[in-house]
Amino acid sequence: SIAPVTVTVTGASGQIAYGMLFRIAAGEMLGADVPIKLRLLEIPAAVSAAEGVAMELEDGAFPLLSSIDITDDPDVAFSGANVGMLVGARPRSKGMERADLLSANGAIFTAHGKAINNNAASDVKVLVVGNPANTNALIAMNNAPDVPDTRFSALTRLDHNRAIAQVVKKTGVRASSVRKVSVWGNHSATQYPDLSHATVAGEPALAVINDRDWVENDFIPTVQVRGTAIIAARGSSSAASAASASIDHVRDWVIGTAEDDWVSMAVCSDGSYGVPEGLISSFPVTCADGEFTIVPDLAIDDFSRERIDLSVSELEQERAAVRELGFV
Ligand code: NAX
């Protein structure tokens, strides 16, 4: 029989975790034959709510779900973790300055990075969802010196999926016919969703769409501010779609990407495409055997260069701010 995989989810009482946990337990992330041990981390005030979520998970009677542990101690939560899904974060409350937000989250992701360093399994893979996701991942990575940098990532798969969705709406094809979309940079409004290398039903996407004005003035801004549009319409931020993208991210990282496609992941830059080494920035990547590879040798035109640089400079500013606060 297959050994269980330990999956740690932080922010387990929150709305994204609520969309995520049932699908993990159902085998949609790691495979229909892989038993799951869930570890749920919450702050003390939300532990009781996590117990309620665990009761519902029990009531799902999922054959693959071998145990659920709930804790407010990061060392316990990450003990033996093979996969860490870092969803819990401090939201921006009214009147909170940017520096306050960075320092509240800096403290959380420093603690979680250390707990991963000291307790996780040697093959741990980390996905940071909690915002500011790229910089939170940077902080966790820098506080886990014994874990290879390549095990840390942040979620831009939701942005990637949103980009595919806009192309689907524009062209009428199925989502599976849209391939090689790229999201570059930060998970923020400066992100650059890029169709330069994308294909629609095997043909170059930009040729199929044949509408530069739509690409520049509709597609790009729509994807960039989609999160805000969801909040305006729904009254709360993206939850099920963020959960679904998180499942996609971990599944493809562990199981591998399709032969003639790639996905977007924010990962530690090795200097590719002029992105300064050590920044957690979104790139097009392929995955095989549990490792990602940044897609090499893509031609970057002036339009793309400008937009990648803009988002990367925002990431550099965030890094400078958390350096100043002593988190990295
Ligand atoms: P919720 O506020 O519903 O849930 C967050 C949960 O985290 C709460 O239950 C809270 O108690 C818990 N938490 C806070 N500090 C913690 C700590 N130190 N340890 C453990 N748990 C802790 O937020 P939700 O809608 O689930 O969103 C979670 C995060 O995802 C937010 O930061 C949000 O901004 C971010 N998002 C990121 C996205 C991405 O694509 N990267 C998209 C969706 C979402 O906006």
CSV table of C-alpha atoms in Angstrom, one decimal, residues 167 170-171 195-196 198-200 203-216 219:
chain,number,residue,atom,x,y,z
A,167,VAL,CA,-9.0,33.6,-23.7
A,170,LYS,CA,-12.8,35.6,-26.3
A,171,THR,CA,-12.3,32.6,-28.6
A,195,LEU,CA,-0.1,35.5,-24.4
A,196,SER,CA,3.1,35.9,-26.6
A,198,ALA,CA,0.4,30.9,-25.9
A,199,THR,CA,-1.5,28.7,-28.3
A,200,VAL,CA,-5.2,28.2,-29.0
A,203,GLU,CA,-2.2,27.9,-33.3
A,204,PRO,CA,-0.5,31.0,-32.0
A,205,ALA,CA,-3.0,32.7,-29.6
A,206,LEU,CA,-2.2,36.2,-30.7
A,207,ALA,CA,-2.9,35.3,-34.3
A,208,VAL,CA,-6.1,33.5,-33.5
A,209,ILE,CA,-7.3,36.4,-31.3
A,210,ASN,CA,-6.0,39.0,-33.9
A,211,ASP,CA,-7.0,41.9,-31.7
A,212,ARG,CA,-4.1,43.7,-30.2
A,213,ASP,CA,-6.3,46.3,-28.6
A,214,TRP,CA,-8.2,43.6,-26.7
A,215,VAL,CA,-4.9,42.0,-25.5
A,216,GLU,CA,-3.5,45.3,-24.2
A,219,PHE,CA,-7.2,41.0,-21.4
